[in-house]
Coordinates of C-alpha atoms and ligand atoms in Angstrom, one line a residue:
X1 CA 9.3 16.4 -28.6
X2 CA 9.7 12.3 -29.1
X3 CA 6.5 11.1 -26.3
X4 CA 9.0 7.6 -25.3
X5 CA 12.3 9.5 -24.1
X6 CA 12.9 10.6 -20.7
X7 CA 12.7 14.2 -21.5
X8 CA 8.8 13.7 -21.5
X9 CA 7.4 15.3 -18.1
X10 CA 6.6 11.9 -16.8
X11 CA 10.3 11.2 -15.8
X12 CA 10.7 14.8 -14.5
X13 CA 11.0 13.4 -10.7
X14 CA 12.5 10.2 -11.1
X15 CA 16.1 10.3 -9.9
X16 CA 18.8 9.6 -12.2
X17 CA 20.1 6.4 -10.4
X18 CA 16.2 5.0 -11.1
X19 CA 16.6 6.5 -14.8
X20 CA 19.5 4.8 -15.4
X21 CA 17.8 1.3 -14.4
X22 CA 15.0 1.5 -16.8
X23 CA 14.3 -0.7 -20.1
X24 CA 12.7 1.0 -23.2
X25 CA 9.5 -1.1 -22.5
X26 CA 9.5 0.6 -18.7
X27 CA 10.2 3.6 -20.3
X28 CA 6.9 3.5 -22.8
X29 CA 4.6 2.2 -20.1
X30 CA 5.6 5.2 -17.8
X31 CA 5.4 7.6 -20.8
X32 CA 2.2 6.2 -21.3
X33 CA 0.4 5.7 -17.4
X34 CA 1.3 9.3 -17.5
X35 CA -0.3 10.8 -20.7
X36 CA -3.7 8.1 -19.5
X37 CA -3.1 9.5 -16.2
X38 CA -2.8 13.4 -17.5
X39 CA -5.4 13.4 -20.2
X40 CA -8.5 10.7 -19.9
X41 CA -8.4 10.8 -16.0
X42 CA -7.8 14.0 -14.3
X43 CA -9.7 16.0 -16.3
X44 CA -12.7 13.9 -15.8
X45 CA -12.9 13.6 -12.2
X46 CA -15.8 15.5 -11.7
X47 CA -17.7 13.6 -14.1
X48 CA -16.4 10.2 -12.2
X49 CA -18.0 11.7 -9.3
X50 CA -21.0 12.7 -10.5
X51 CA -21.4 9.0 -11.6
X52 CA -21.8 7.9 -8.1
X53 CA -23.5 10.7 -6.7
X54 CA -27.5 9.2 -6.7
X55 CA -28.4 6.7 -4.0
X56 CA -29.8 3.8 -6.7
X57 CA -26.2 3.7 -8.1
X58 CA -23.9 4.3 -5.3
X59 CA -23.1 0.5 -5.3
X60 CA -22.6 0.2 -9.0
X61 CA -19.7 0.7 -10.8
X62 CA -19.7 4.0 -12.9
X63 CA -19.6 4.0 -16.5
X64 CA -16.8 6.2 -17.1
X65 CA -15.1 3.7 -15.2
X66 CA -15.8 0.8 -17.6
X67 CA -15.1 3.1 -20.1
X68 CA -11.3 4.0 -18.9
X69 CA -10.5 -0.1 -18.0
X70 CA -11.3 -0.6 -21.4
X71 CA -8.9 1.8 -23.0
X72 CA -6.8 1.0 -20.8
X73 CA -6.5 -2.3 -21.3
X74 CA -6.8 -1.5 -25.8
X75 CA -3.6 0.5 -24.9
X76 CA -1.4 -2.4 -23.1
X77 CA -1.9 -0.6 -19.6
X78 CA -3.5 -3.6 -17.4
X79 CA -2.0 -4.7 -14.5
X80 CA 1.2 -3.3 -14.9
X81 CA 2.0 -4.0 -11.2
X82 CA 2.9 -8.4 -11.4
X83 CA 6.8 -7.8 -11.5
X84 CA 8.3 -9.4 -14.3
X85 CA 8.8 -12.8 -12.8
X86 CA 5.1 -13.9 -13.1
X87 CA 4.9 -15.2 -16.6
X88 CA 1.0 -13.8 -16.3
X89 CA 3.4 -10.3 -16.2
X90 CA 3.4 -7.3 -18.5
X91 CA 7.3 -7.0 -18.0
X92 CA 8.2 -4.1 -15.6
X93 CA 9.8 -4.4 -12.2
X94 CA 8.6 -3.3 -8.8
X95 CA 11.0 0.0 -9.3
X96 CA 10.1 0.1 -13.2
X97 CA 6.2 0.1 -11.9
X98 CA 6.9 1.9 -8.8
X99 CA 7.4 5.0 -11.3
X100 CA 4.0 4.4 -12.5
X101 CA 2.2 4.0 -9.3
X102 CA 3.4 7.6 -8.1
X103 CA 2.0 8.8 -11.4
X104 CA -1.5 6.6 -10.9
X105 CA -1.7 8.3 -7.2
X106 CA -2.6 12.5 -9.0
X107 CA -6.0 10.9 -8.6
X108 CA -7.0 8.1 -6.7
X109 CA -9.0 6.3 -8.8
X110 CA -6.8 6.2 -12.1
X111 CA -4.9 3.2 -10.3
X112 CA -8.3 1.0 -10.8
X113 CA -8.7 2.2 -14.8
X114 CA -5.2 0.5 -15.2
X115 CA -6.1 -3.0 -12.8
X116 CA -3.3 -1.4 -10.8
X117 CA -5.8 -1.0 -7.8
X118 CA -6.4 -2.6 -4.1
X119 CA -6.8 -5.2 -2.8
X120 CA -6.7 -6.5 -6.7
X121 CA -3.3 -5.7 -7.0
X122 CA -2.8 -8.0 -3.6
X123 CA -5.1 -10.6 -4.7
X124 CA -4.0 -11.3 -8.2
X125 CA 0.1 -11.7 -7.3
X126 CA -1.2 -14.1 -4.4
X127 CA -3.1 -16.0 -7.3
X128 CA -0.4 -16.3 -9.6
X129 CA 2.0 -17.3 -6.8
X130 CA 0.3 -19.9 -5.1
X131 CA -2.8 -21.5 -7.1
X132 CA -2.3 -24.4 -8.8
X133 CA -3.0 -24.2 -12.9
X134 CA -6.9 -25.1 -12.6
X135 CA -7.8 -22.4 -9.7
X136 CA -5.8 -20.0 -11.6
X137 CA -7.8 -20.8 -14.9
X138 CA -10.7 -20.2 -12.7
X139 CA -10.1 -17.0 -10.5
X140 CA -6.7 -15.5 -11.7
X141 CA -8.1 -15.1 -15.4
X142 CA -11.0 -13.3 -14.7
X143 CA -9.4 -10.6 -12.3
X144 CA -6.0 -10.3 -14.9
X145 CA -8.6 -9.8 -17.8
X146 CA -10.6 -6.9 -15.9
X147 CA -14.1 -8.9 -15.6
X148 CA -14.6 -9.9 -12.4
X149 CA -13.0 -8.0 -9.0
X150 CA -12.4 -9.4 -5.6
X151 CA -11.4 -8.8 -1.6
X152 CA -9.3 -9.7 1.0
X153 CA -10.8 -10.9 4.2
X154 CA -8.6 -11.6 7.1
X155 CA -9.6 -8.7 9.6
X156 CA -12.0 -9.1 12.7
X157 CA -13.8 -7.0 15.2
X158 CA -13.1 -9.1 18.5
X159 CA -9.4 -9.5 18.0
X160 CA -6.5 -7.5 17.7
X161 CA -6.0 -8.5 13.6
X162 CA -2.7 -6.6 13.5
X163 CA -1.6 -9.8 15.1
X164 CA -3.0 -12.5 12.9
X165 CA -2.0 -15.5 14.8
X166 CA -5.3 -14.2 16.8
X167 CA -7.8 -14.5 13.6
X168 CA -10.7 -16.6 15.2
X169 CA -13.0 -17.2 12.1
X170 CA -13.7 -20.8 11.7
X171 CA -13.0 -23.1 9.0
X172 CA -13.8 -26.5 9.4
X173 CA -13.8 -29.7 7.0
X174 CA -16.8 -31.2 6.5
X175 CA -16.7 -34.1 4.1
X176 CA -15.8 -32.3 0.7
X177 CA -16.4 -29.1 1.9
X178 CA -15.2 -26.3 4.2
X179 CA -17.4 -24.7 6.6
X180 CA -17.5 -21.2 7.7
X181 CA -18.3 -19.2 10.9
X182 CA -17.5 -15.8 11.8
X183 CA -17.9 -12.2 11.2
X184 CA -15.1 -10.0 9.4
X185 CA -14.3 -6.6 9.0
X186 CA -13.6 -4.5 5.4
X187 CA -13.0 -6.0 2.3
X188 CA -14.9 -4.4 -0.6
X189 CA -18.6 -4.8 -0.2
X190 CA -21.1 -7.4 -1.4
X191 CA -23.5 -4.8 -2.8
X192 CA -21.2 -4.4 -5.4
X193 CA -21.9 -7.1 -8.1
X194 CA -18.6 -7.6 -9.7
X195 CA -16.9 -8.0 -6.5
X196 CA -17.2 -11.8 -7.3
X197 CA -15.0 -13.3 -4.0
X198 CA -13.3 -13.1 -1.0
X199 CA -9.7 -14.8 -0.3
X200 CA -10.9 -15.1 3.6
X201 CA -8.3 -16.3 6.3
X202 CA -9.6 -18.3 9.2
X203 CA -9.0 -20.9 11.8
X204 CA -8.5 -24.0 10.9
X205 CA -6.5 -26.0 13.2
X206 CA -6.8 -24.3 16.6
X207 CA -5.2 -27.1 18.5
X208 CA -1.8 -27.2 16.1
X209 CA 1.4 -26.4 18.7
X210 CA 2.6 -23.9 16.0
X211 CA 0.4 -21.0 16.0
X212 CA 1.9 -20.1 12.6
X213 CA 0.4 -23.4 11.2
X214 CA -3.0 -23.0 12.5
X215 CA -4.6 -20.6 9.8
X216 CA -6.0 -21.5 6.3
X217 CA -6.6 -19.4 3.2
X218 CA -9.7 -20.1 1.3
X219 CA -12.0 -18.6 -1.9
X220 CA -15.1 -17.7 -0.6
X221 CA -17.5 -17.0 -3.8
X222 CA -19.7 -13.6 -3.4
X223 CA -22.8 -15.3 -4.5
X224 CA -22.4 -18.2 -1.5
X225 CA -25.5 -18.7 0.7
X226 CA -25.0 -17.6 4.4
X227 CA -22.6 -14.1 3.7
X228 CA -24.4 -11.0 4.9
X229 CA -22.9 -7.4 5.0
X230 CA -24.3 -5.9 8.4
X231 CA -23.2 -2.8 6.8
X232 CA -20.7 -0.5 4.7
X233 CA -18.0 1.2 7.5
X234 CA -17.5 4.6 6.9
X235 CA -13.3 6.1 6.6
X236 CA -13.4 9.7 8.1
X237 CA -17.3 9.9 6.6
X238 CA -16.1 8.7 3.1
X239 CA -18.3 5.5 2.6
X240 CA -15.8 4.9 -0.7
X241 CA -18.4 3.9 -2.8
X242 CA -19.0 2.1 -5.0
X243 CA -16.3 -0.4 -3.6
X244 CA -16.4 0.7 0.1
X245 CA -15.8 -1.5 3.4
X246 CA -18.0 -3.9 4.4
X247 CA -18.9 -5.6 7.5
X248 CA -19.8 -9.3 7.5
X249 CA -21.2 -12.2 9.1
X250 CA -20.2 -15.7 8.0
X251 CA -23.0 -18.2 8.7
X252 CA -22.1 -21.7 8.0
X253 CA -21.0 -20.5 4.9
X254 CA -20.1 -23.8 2.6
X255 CA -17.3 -23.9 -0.2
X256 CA -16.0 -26.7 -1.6
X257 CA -12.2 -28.0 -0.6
X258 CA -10.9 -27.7 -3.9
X259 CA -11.2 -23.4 -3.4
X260 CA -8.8 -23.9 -0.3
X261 CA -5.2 -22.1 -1.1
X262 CA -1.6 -23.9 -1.3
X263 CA -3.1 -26.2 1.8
X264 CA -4.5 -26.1 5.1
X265 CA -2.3 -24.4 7.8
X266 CA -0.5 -22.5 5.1
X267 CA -2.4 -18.7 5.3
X268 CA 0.8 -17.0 6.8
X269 CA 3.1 -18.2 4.4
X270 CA 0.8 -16.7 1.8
X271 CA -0.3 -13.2 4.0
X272 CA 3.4 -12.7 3.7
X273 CA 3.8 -13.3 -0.1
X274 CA 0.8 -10.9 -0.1
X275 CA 1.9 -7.6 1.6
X276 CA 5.0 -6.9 0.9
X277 CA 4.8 -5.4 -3.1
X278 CA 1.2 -3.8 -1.7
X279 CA 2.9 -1.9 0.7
X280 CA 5.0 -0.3 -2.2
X281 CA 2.5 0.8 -4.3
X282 CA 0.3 2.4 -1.7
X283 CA 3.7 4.5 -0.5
X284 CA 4.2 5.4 -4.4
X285 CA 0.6 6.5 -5.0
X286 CA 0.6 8.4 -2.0
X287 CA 4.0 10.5 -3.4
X288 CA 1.8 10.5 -6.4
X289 CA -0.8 12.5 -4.2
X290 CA 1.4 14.8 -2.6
X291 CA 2.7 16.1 -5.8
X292 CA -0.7 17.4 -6.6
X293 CA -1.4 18.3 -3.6
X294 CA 1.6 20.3 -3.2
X295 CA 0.7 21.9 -6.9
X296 CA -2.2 23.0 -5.5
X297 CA -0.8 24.7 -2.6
X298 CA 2.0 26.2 -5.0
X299 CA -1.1 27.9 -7.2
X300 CA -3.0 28.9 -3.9
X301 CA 0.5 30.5 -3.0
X302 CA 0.2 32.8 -6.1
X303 CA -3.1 33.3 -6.3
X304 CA -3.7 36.9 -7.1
X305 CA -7.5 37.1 -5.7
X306 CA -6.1 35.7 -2.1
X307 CA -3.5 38.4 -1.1
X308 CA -3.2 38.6 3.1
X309 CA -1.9 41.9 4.2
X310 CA -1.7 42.9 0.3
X311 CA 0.9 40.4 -0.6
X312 CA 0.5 36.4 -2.0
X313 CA 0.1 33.9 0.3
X314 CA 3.7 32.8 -1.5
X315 CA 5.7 36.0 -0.3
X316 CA 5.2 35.1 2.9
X317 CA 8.6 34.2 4.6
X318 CA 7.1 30.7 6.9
X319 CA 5.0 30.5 3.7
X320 CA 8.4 30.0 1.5
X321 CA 10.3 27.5 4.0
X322 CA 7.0 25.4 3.9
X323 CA 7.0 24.5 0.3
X324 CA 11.2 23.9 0.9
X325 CA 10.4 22.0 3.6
X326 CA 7.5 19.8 1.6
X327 CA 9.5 19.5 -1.2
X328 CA 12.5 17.7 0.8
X329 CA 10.4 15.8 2.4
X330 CA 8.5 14.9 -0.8
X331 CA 11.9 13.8 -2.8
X332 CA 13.3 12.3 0.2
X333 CA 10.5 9.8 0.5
X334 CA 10.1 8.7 -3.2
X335 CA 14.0 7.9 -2.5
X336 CA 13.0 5.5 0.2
X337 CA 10.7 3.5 -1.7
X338 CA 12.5 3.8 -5.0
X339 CA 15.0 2.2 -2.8
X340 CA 12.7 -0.6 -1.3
X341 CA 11.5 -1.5 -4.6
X342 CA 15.0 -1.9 -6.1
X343 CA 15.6 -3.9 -3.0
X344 CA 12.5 -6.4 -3.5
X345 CA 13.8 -6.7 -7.5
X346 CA 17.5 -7.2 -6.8
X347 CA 17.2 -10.2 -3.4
X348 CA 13.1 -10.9 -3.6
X349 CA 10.3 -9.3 -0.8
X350 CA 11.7 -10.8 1.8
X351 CA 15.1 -9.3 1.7
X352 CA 13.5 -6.6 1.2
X353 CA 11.3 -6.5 4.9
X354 CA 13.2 -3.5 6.1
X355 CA 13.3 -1.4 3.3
X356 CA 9.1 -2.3 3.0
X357 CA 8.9 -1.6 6.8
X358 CA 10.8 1.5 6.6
X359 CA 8.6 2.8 3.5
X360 CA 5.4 1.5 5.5
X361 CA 6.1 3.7 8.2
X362 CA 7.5 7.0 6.7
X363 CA 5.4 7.7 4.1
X364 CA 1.7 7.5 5.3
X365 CA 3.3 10.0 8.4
X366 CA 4.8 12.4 5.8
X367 CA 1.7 12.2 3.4
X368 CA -0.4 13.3 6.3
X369 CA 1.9 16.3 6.8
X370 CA 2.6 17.6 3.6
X371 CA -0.9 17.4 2.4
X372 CA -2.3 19.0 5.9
X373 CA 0.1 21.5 5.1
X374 CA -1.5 21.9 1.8
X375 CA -4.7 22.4 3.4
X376 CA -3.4 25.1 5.9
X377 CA -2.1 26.9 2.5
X378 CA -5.1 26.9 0.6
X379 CA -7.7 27.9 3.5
X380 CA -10.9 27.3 4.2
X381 CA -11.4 25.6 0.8
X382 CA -9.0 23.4 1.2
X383 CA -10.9 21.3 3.7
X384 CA -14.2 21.5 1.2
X385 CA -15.3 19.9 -1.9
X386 CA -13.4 22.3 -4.0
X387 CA -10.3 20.7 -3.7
X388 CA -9.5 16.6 -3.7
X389 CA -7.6 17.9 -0.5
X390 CA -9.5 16.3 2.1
X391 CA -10.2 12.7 0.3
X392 CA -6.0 12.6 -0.3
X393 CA -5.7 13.4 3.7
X394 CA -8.1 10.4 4.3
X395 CA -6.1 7.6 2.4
X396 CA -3.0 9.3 4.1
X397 CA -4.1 8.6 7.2
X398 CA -5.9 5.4 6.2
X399 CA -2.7 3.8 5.1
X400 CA -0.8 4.3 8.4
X401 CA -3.4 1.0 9.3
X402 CA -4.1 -0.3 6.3
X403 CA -1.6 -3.6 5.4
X404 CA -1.1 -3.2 9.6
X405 CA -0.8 -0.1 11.3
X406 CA 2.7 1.7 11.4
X407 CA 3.1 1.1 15.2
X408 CA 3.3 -2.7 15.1
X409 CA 6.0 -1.7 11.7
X410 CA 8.0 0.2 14.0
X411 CA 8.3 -2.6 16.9
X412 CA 9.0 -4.9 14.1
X413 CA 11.7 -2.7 13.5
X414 CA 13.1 -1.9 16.5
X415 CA 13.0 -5.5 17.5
X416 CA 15.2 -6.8 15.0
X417 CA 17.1 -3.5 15.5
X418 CA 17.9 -4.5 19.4
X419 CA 19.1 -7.7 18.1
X420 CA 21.9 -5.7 16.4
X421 CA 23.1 -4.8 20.1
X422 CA 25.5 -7.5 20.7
X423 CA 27.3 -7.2 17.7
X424 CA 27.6 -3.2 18.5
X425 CA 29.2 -4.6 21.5
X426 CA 31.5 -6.9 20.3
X427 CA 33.1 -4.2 17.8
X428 CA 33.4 -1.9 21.1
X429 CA 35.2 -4.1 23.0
X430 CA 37.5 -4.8 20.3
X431 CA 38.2 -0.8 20.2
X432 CA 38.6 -0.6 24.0
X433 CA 40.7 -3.9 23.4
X434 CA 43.0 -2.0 21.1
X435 CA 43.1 0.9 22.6
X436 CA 44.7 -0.4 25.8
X437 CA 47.5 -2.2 23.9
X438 CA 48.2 0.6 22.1
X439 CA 48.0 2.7 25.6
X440 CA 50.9 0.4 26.8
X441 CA 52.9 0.4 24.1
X442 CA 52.9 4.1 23.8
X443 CA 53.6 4.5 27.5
X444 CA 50.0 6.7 27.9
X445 CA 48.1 6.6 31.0
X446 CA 45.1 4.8 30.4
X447 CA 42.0 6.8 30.7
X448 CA 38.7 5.4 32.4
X449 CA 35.0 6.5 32.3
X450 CA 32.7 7.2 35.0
X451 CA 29.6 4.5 34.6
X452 CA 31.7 2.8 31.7
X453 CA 32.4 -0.9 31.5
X454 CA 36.7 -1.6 31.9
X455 CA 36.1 -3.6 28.4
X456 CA 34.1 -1.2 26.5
Ligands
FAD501 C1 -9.4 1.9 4.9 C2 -9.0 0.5 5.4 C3 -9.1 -0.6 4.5 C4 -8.8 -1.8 5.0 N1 -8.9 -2.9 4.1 C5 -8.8 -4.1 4.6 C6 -9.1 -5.3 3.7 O1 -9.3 -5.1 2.6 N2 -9.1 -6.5 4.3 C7 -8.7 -6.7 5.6 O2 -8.7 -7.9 6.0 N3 -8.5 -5.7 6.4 C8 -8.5 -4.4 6.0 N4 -8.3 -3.3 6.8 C9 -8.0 -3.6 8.2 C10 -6.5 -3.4 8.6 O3 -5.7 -4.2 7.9 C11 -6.5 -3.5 10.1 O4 -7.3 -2.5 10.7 C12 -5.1 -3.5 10.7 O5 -4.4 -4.6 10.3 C13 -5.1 -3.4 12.2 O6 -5.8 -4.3 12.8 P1 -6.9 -3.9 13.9 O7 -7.8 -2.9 13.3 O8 -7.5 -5.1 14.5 O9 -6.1 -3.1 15.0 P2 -5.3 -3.8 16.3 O10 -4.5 -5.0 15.9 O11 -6.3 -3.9 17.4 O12 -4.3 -2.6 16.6 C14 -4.8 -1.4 17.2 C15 -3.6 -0.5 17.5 O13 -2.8 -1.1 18.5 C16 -1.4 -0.7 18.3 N5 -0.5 -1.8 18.0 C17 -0.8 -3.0 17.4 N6 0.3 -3.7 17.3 C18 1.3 -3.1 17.9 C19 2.6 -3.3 18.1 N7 3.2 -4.5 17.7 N8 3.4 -2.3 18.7 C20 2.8 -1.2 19.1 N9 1.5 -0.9 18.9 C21 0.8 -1.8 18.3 C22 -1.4 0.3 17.1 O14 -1.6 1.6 17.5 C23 -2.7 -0.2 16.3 O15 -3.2 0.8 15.5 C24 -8.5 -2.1 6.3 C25 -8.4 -1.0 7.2 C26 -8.6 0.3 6.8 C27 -8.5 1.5 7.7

C-alpha cells in the first residue's frame, strides 16, 4: 500500500469535507505524525515511564524523550502546529495540523516528541507574532529549534485569574529595568533545567482608566535571582513530572526593559493572540485520547477471560448502545473543531471566537464522558495503572479550566448570544406585520395570543 495516500489508516476518521481540503505536504506530515505516533511512541510508553519513576530524576527530562525530539525533528516533524502564515512555519494549516494533533493525543506525551506540546505550542506563535527580530533571535530560535522550553505565567492564587483584568502581580520601571512582585500559580516548574523562562503577565499601570491597558507582558529568565517555586501542585495526584505545575513567589525579581513584549499596557492584546489556536489543539488531542480510550473499552468488550453472566461484556444490550452512543459523540465532536479550525484558517482567530468557544466547551465535557464510560467498561482496572485510563480522565477534566474554565466560555457565549435578541425581534414583528395585512386582505379574522405582544 503507497504510506502518502489517504488510504493509509491515519486518514481513516477524517471526514471527507476535511480530506478534500488537504495539500500533499499535509497529507505526508499526517501520514507521518501517525506512523512516529504508532511505532516509536506507543509502544514505548512504559519505558517513558519508567524513566521518570526514581525520585533523583523526577525533575529531569527522560532520555527517551531527547531521543524521540531528535528523530523527530531528523524527520521534518517539529513544530508542526505555527499555521502556515508564520514564515518560521512548516506549512500546514490549523485544520491541516488539527488532523495531526488528534493523532499526537493516543498518548499524551508524543505531542512534546514533535514540539507540538503546551504551553510551547502557545508560547512560540506569541513569539513569532509579536517580538521584534532581535527578541525573536534570542528566545523564539531556541524554543523552534527544540533546545530550550518555556512557561506561561499569568495565573494567581488571590484573584479570580479567569478574569485577567484582576492579575495583581507587579511590574514596575525602574531605570532600565522592570521590577517584579508577586506570587503565581502553574506554569512548568523551575526544577526543571531546560525550562529556560517564563512570559509572565503583571500590573503595570494600575491607575490607567482602561483596565484593558493596565497589564504588561514580560520575559522573565528561569535563572533570574529572586524566583522561588514554594512547590509543584498536584492535578488529581498526578504531580506531571518532569514538567509539572509550579507555585511561585516573585521577589523583586529584576529583568531588563528590552525583555518587555510589543509594549507596556499591551498583555491583553497578546493573551488573546495566544489562546485561541491552543484551545484547538488541546480539543484535537483530547479526540486523539478518546479514540484509544474507546479501543480499549471495545477489546475489554470482547474480552474472552471477562465474561459476566457467561457472555462478553460486548453482548450486553446497554453495553452495545454505549459504544453507539461514544462513537456519535466522538465523530460529532472532531466535526466541531475540524470546523473551528477551518474557521480560524478561512477569517483569522478572531472570527473564529465562537467556533473556539464552542470547541472549548464541548469537548473537555464529552472527553470526560466517553473516557469515564471507558472506565465503567473495563472494571476495576480501568481506574489502575494497567490502563492509561485514569491519566486521559485527568487532562479531560483538566482542560475544562485550563486556557479558562468552560463556565466563564459559556457566559461568553450566551452573552453575545442575548445580544442576538433584538434582531430575533425585529424579524418577528415583521411576520406579525405581514401577517395582519395578509389577514385583511384575505378577509380572515385575526387571531390573538394570550400573554403575546399585538406586534409580535
Ligand atoms: C492543569 C492546569 C494547567 C494550567 N496551566 C497554566 C499555565 O501554564 N499558566 C497559567 O497562567 N495558568 C495555568 N492554569 C490556570 C488556569 O488557566 C486557571 O485556573 C483558569 O484560568 C481559571 O482561573 P482561576 O483558577 O483563578 O479560577 P477563577 O477565575 O477563580 O474561577 C473559578 C470558577 O468560577 C467560575 N467562573 C469564573 N468565571 C465565570 C463566568 N464568567 N461565568 C460563570 N462562572 C464563572 C467557574 O466555575 C470557574 O471554574 C492551569 C490550570 C490547570 C488546571
Amino acid at each position: 500500500m503507497p504510506t502518502s495516500t489517504l488510504s493509509h489508516p491515519a486518514f481513516t476518521r477524517i471526514p471527507p469535507w476535511v480530506q478534500s481540503k488537504l495539500t500533499p505536504i499535509a497529507i505526508s506530515k499526517i501520514t507521518a505524525v501517525y506512523d512516529f505516533v504508532e511505532n516509536e511512541c506507543i509502544p514505548l510508553e512504559p519505558i517513558m515511564k519508567s524513566q521518570i519513576s526514581s525520585p533523583s530524576s523526577r525533575w529531569t527530562t527522560q532520555p527517551l524523550m531527547h531521543e524521540l525530539r531528535e528523530k523527530a525533528k531528523a524527520a521534518g516533524l517539529f513544530n508542526l502546529f505555527l499555521p502556515k502564515h508564520f514564515k518560521e512555519s512548516p506549512g500546514l494549516t490549523n485544520l491541516e495540523y488539527a488532523c495531526c494533533a488528534e493523532i499526537m493525543g493516543r498518548v499524551y506525551w508524543a505531542q512534546q516528541t514533535m514540539n507540538c506540546h503546551a504551553p510551547e505550542t502557545g508560547n512560540i506563535e506569541l513569539l513569532a507574532k509579536y517580538c521584534t527580530p532581535a527578541q525573536k533571535k534570542k528566545w523564539l530560535q531556541p524554543l523552534l529549534d527544540g533546545t530550550a522550553s518555556s512557561a506561561y505565567s499569568m495565573t494567581e492564587p488571590d484573584v479570580a485569574s479567569s478574569d485577567a483584568t484582576q492579575i495583581g502581580c507587579r511590574i514596575t520601571r525602574e531605570g532600565d529595568e522592570y521590577v517584579i512582585n508577586g506570587r503565581k500559580l502553574y506554569g512548568n516548574c523551575i526544577w526543571n533545567s531546560e525550562n529556560k523562562f517564563y512570559i509572565l503577565m503583571g500590573l503595570s499601570d494600575p491607575e490607567n482608566p482602561n483596565k484593558w491597558n493596565r497589564h504588561s507582558t514580560v520575559i522573565v529568565p528561569t535563572s533570574t535571582p529572586g524566583i522561588t517555586q514554594v512547590r509543584n501542585l498536584t492535578i488529581m495526584g498526578y504531580d506531571h513530572a518532569p514538567e509539572g505545575h509550579g507555585e511561585y513567589v516573585y521577589k523583586d525579581v529584576r529583568v531588563p526593559v528590552e525583555n518587555i513584549i510589543l509594549g507596556e499596557g499591551r498583555a491583553f492584546e497578546i493573551a488573546q493572540g495566544r489562546l485561541g489556536p491552543g484551545r484547538i489543539h488541546h480539543c484535537m488531542r483530547l479526540i486523539g485520547q478518546c479514540e484509544r480510550a474507546y479501543e480499549l473499552a471495545l477489546i475489554r468488550c470482547i474480552d474472552t477471560r471477562k465474561t459476566p453472566r457467561g457472555k462478553s461484556i460486548g453482548s450486553f444490550d446497554s453495553n452495545i448502545e454505549r459504544i453507539a452512543q461514544m462513537r456519535l459523540e466522538i465523530d460529532q465532536a472532531r466535526l466541531v473543531v475540524l470546523n473551528a479550525a477551518d474557521t480560524m484558517d478561512k477569517h483569522g482567530n478572531k472570527a473564529g471566537r465562537y467556533a473556539i468557544a464552542q470547541s472549548k466547551i464541548l469537548i473537555p465535557n464529552m472527553a470526560t464522558r466517553v473516557i469515564d464510560e471507558c472506565m465503567q467498561l473495563y472494571g476495576g482496572q480501568g481506574l489502575t495503572q494497567h490502563t492509561p485510563l485514569p491519566e486521559m480522565w485527568t487532562y479531560a477534566r483538566f482542560v475544562r479550566i485550563a486556557d479558562g474554565p468552560d463556565s466563564a466560555h459559556r457566559h461568553q457565549v450566551g452573552r453575545d448570544e442575548l445580544k442576538t435578541a433584538e434582531k430575533f425581534l425585529e424579524r418577528n414583528k415583521e411576520y406579525r406585520r405581514k401577517y395582519l395585512k395578509a389577514a385583511k386582505e384575505m378577509g380572515v379574522e385575526v387571531e390573538t395570543f394570550h400573554g403575546v405582544t399585538p406586534d409580535v
